mmCIF file of C-alpha atoms (C1' of nucleotides) in Angstrom:
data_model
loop_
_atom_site.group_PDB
_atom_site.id
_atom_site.type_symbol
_atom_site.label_atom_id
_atom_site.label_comp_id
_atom_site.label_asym_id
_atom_site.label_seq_id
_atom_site.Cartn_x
_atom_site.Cartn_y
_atom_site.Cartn_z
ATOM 1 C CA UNK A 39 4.713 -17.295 -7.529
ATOM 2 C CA UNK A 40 7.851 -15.316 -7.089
ATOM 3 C CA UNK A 41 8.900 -14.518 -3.202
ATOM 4 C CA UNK A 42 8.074 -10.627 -2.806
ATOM 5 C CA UNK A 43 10.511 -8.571 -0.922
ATOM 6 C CA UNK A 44 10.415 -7.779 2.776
ATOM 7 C CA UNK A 45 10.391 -3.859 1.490
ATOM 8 C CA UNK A 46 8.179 -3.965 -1.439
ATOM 9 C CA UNK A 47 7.263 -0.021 -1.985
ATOM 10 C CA UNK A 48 3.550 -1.073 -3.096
ATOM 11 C CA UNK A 49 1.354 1.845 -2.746
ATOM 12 C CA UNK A 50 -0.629 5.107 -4.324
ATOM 13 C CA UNK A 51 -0.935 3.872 -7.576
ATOM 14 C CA UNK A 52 -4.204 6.168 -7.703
ATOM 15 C CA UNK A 53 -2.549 8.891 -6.727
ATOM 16 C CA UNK A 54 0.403 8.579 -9.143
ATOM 17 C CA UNK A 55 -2.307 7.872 -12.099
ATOM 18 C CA UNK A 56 -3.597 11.674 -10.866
ATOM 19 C CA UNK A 57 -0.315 13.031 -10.689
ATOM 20 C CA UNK A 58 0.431 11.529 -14.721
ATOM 21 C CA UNK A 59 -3.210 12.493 -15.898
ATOM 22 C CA UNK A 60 -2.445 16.049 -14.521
ATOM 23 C CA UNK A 61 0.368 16.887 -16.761
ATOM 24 C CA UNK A 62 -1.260 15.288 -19.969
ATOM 25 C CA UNK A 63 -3.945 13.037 -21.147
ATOM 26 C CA UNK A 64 -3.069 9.665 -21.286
ATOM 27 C CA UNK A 65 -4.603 6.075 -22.030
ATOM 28 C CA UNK A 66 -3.977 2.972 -19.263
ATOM 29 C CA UNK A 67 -1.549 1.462 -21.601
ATOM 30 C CA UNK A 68 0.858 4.703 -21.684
ATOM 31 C CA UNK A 69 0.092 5.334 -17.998
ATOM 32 C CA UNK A 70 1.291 1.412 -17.075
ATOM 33 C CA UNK A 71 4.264 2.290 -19.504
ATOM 34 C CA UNK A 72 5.433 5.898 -17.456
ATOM 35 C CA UNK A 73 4.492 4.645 -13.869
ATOM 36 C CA UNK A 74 6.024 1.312 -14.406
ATOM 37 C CA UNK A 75 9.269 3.048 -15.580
ATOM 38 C CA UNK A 76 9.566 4.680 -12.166
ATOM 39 C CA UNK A 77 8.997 1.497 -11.270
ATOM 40 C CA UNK A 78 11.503 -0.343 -12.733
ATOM 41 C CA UNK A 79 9.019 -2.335 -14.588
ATOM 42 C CA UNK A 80 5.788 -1.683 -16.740
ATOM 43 C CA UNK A 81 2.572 -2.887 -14.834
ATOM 44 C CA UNK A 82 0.560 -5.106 -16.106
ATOM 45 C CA UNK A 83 -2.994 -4.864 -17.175
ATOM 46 C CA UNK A 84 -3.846 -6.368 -14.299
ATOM 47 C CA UNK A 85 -3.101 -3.904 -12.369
ATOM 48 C CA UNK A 86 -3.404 -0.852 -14.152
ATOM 49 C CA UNK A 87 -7.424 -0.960 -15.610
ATOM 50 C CA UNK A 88 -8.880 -1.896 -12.204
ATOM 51 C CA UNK A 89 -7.275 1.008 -10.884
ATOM 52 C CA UNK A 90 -8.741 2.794 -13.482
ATOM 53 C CA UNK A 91 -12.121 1.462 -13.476
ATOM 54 C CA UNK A 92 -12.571 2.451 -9.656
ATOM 55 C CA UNK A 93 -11.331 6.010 -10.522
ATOM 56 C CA UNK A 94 -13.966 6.182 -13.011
ATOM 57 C CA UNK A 95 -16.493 4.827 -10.334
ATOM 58 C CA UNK A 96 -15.551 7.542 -8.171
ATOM 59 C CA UNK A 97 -15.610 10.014 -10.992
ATOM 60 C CA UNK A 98 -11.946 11.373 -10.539
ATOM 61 C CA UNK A 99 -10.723 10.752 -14.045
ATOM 62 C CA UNK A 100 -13.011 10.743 -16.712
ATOM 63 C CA UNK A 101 -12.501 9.585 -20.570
ATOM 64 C CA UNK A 102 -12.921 10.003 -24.014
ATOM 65 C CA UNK A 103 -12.960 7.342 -26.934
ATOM 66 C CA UNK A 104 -10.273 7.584 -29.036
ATOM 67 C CA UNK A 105 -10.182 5.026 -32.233
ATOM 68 C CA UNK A 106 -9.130 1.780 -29.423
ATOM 69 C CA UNK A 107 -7.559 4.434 -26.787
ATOM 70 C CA UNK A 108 -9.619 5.624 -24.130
ATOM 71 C CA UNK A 109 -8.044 8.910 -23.458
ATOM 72 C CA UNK A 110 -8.222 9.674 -19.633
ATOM 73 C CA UNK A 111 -8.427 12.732 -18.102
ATOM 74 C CA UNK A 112 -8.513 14.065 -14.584
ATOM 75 C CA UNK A 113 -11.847 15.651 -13.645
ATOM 76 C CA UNK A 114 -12.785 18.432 -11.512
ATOM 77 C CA UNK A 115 -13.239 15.979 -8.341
ATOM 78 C CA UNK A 116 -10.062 14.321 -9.388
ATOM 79 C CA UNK A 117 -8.174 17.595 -9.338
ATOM 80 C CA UNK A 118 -9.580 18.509 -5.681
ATOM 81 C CA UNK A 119 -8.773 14.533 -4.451
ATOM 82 C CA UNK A 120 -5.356 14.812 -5.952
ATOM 83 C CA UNK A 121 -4.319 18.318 -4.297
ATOM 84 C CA UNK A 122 -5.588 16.693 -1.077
ATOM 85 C CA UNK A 123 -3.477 13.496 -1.357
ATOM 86 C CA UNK A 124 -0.478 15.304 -1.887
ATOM 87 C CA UNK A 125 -0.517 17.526 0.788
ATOM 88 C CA UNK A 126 -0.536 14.451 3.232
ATOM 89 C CA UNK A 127 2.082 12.862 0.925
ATOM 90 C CA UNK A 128 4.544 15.709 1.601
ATOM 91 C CA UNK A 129 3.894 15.544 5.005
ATOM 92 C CA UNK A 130 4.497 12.024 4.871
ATOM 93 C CA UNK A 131 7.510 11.497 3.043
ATOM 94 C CA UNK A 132 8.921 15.222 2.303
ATOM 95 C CA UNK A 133 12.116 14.265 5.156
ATOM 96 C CA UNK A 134 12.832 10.927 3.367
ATOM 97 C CA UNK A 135 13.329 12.228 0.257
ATOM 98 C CA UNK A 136 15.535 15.001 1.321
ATOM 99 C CA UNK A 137 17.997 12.961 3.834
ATOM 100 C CA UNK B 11 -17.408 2.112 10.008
ATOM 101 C CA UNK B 12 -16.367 5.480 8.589
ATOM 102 C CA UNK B 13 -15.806 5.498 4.767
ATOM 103 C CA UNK B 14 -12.285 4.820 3.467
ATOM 104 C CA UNK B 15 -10.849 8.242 1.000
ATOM 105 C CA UNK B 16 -10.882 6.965 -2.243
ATOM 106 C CA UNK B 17 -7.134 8.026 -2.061
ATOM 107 C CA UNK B 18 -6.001 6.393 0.998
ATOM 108 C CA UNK B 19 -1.857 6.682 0.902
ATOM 109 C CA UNK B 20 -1.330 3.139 2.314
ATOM 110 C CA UNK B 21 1.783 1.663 1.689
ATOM 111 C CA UNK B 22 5.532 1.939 2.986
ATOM 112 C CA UNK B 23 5.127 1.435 6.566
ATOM 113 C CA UNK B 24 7.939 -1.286 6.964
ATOM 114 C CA UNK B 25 9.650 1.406 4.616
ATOM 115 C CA UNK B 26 8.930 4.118 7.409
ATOM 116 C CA UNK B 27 9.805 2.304 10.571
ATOM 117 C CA UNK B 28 12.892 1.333 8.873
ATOM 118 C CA UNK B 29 13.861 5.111 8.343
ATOM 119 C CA UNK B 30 12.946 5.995 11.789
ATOM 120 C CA UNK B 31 15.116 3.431 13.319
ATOM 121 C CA UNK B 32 17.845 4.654 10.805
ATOM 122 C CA UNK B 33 17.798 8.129 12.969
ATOM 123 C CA UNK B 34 16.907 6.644 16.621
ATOM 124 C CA UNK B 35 16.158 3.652 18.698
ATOM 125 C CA UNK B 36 12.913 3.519 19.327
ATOM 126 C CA UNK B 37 10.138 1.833 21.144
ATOM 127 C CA UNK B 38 6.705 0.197 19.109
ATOM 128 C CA UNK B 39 4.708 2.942 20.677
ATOM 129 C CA UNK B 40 7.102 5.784 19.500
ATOM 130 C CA UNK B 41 7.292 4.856 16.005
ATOM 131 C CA UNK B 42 3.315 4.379 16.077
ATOM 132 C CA UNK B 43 3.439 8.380 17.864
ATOM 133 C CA UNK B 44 6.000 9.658 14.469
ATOM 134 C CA UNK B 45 4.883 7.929 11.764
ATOM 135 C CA UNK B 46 1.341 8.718 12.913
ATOM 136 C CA UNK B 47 2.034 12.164 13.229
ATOM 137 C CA UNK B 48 3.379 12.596 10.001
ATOM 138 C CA UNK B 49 -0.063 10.659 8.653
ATOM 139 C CA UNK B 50 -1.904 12.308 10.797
ATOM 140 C CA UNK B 51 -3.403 10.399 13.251
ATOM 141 C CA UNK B 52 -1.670 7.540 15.116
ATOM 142 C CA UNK B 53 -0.970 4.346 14.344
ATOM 143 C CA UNK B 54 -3.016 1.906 15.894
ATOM 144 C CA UNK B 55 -1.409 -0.996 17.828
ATOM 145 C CA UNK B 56 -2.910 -3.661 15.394
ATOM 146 C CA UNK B 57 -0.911 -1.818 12.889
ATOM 147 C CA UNK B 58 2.133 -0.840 14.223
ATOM 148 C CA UNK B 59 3.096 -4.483 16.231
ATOM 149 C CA UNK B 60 2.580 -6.680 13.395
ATOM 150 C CA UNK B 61 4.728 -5.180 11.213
ATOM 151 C CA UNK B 62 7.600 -4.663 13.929
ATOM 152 C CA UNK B 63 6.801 -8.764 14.232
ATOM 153 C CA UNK B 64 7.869 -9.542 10.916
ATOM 154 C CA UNK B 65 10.611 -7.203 10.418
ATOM 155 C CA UNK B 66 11.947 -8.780 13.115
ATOM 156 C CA UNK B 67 11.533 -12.408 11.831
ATOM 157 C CA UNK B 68 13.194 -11.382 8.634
ATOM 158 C CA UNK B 69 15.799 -9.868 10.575
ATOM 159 C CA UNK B 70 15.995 -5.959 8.952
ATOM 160 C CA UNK B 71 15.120 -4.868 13.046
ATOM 161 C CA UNK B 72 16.835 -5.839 16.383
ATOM 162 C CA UNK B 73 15.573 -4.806 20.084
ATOM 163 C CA UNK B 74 16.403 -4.621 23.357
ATOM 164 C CA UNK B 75 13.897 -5.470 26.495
ATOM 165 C CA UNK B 76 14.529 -2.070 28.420
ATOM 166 C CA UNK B 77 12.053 -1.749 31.452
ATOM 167 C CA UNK B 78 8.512 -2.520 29.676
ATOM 168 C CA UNK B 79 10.009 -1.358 26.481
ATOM 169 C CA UNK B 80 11.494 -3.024 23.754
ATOM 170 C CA UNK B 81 13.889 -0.826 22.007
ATOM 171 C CA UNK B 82 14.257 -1.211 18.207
ATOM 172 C CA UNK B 83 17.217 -1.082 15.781
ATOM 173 C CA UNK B 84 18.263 -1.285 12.625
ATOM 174 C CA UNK B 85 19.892 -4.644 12.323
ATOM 175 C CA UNK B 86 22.769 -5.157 9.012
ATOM 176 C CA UNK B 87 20.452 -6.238 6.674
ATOM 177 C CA UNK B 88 17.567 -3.986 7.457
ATOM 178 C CA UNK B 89 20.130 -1.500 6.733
ATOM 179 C CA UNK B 90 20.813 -2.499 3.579
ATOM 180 C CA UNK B 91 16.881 -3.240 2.722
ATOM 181 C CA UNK B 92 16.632 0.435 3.451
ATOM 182 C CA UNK B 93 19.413 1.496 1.202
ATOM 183 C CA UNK B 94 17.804 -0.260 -1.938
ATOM 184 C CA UNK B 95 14.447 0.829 -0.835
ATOM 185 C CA UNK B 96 14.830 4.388 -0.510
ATOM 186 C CA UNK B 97 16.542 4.519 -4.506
ATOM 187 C CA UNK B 98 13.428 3.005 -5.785
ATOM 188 C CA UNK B 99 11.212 5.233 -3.674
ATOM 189 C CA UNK B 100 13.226 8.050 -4.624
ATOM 190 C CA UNK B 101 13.181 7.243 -8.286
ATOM 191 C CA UNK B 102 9.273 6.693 -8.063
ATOM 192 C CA UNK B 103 8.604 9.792 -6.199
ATOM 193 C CA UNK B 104 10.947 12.448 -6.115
ATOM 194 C CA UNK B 105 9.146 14.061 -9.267
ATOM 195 C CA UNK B 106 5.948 14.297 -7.255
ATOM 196 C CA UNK B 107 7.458 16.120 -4.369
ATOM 197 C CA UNK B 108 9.206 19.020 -6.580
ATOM 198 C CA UNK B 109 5.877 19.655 -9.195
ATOM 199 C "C1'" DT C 146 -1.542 -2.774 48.330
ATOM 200 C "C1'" DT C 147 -4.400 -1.579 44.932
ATOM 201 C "C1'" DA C 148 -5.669 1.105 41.022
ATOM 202 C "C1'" DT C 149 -4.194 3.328 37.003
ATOM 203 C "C1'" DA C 150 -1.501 3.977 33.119
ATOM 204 C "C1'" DA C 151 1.880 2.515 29.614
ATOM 205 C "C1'" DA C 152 3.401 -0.627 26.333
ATOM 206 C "C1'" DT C 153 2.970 -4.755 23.982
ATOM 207 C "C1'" DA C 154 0.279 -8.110 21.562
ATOM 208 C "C1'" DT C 155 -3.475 -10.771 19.088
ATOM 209 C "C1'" DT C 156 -7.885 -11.505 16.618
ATOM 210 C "C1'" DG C 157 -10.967 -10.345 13.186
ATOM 211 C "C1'" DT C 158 -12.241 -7.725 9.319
ATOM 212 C "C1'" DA C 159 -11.594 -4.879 5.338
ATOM 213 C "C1'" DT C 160 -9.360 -3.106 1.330
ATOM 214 C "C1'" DG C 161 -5.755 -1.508 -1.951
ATOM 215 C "C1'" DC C 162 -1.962 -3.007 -4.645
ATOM 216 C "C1'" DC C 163 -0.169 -6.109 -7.849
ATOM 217 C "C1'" DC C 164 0.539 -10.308 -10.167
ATOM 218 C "C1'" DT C 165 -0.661 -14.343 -13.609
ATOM 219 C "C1'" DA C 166 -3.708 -16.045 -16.710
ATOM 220 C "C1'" DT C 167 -7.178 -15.517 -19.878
ATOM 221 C "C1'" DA C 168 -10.208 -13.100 -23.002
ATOM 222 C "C1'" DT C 169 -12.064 -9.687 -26.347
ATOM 223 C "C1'" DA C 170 -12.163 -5.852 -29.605
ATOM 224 C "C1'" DA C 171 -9.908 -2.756 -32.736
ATOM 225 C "C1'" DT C 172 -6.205 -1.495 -35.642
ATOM 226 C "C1'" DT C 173 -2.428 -2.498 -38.720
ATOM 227 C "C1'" DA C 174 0.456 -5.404 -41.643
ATOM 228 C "C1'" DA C 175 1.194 -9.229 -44.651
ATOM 229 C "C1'" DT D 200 -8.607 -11.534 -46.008
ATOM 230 C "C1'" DT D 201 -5.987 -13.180 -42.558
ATOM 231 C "C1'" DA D 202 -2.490 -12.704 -39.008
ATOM 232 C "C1'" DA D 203 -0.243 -10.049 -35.760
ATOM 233 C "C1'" DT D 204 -0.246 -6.281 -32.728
ATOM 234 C "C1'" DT D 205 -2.332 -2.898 -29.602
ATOM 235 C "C1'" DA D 206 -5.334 -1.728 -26.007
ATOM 236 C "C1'" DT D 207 -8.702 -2.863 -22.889
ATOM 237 C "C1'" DA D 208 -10.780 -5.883 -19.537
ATOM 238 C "C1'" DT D 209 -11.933 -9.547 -15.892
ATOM 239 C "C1'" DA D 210 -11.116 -13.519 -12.673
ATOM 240 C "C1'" DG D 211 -8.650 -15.189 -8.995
ATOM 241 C "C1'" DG D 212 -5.318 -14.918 -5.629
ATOM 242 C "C1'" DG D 213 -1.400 -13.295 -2.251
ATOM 243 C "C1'" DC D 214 0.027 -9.929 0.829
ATOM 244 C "C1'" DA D 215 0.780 -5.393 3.346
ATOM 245 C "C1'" DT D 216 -1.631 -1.844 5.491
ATOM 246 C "C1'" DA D 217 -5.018 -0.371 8.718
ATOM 247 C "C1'" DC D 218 -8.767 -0.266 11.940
ATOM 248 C "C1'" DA D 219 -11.559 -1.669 16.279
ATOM 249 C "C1'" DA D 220 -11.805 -4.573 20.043
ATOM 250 C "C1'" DT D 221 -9.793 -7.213 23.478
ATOM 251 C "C1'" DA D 222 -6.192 -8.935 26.446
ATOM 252 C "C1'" DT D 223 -1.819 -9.174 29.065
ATOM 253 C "C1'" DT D 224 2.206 -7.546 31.333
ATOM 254 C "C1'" DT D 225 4.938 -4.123 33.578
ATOM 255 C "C1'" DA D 226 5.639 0.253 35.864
ATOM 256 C "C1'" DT D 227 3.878 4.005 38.447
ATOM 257 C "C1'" DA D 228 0.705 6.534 41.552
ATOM 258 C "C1'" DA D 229 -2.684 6.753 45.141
#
DNA sequence: TTATAAATATTGTATGCCCTATATAATTAA
DNA sequence: TTAATTATATAGGGCATACAATATTTATAA
């Protein structure tokens, strides 16, 4: 049980997995590969298929089968839900990304 | 009980007082007033005090009693938190903010 | 002086993020 | 065919964020 920072940055994974899905179509391996490089480390799989499995729940990614790959994609509720979130995001965090 | 978003932006509060004080001394009540605005809706006191209590037990924020206020600052090492935070927030997120 | 407001604080509850550990199924390589 | 790899998945837990409700202290107004 390693001693987690005082700062630890946790947060949106759900929203970054919309952001990812919006540019392509990816499975939860490749998306715990490309958030956990901006990360500075790949998440695990603990992590990354809950988060998926509740985003299916709420149907804002949906997914298709793919030999062992299940290709996600972000559908039409995920698109609105994502457009929301970053709207507040900017207005959250535009000023500490500039300064 | 109103129902949680399914894309709730939590995260990086410590992260966002820390910034604040960076700028300004400020008072629990403030910071719950800015950071609240900029999330739209102000933080409540349950939120905002304990996480000025344990910044301040791991020594990253100072304050000073000032009439029924207690005035916050950045102390050395929350200055240097904030430093290392901010690159990995930056490399995490500065792609979302420009798209 | 007394009432009100401002600011701080705690308790209790809920939930998302994220890990380790473990497991299973499908594909590929030996 | 068997072994290794790839991808998915769950269980169990720690911790930060966040709310509502309640309480206390200090300053200000009536």
């Amino acid at each position: 049980m390693t001693r987690r920072k005082v700062i630890d940055l946790r947060g949106f994974l759900s929203f970054q997995i919309l952001h990812e899905l919006k540019r392509k179509r990816l499975c939860g391996d490749e998306l715990a590969e490309i958030i956990g490089r901006k990360k500075s480390s790949k998440l695990t799989p603990g992590t990354i298929y809950p988060a998926l499995k509740k985003l299916r729940h709420n149907k804002l990614v949906a997914f298709k089968q793919e030999g062992r790959k299940k290709l996600y994609t972000l559908a039409p509720n995920g698109e609105k839900e994502y457009i929301r979130a970053k709207k507040l995001f900017r207005k959250a965090f535009t000023d500490l990304l500039k300064s």
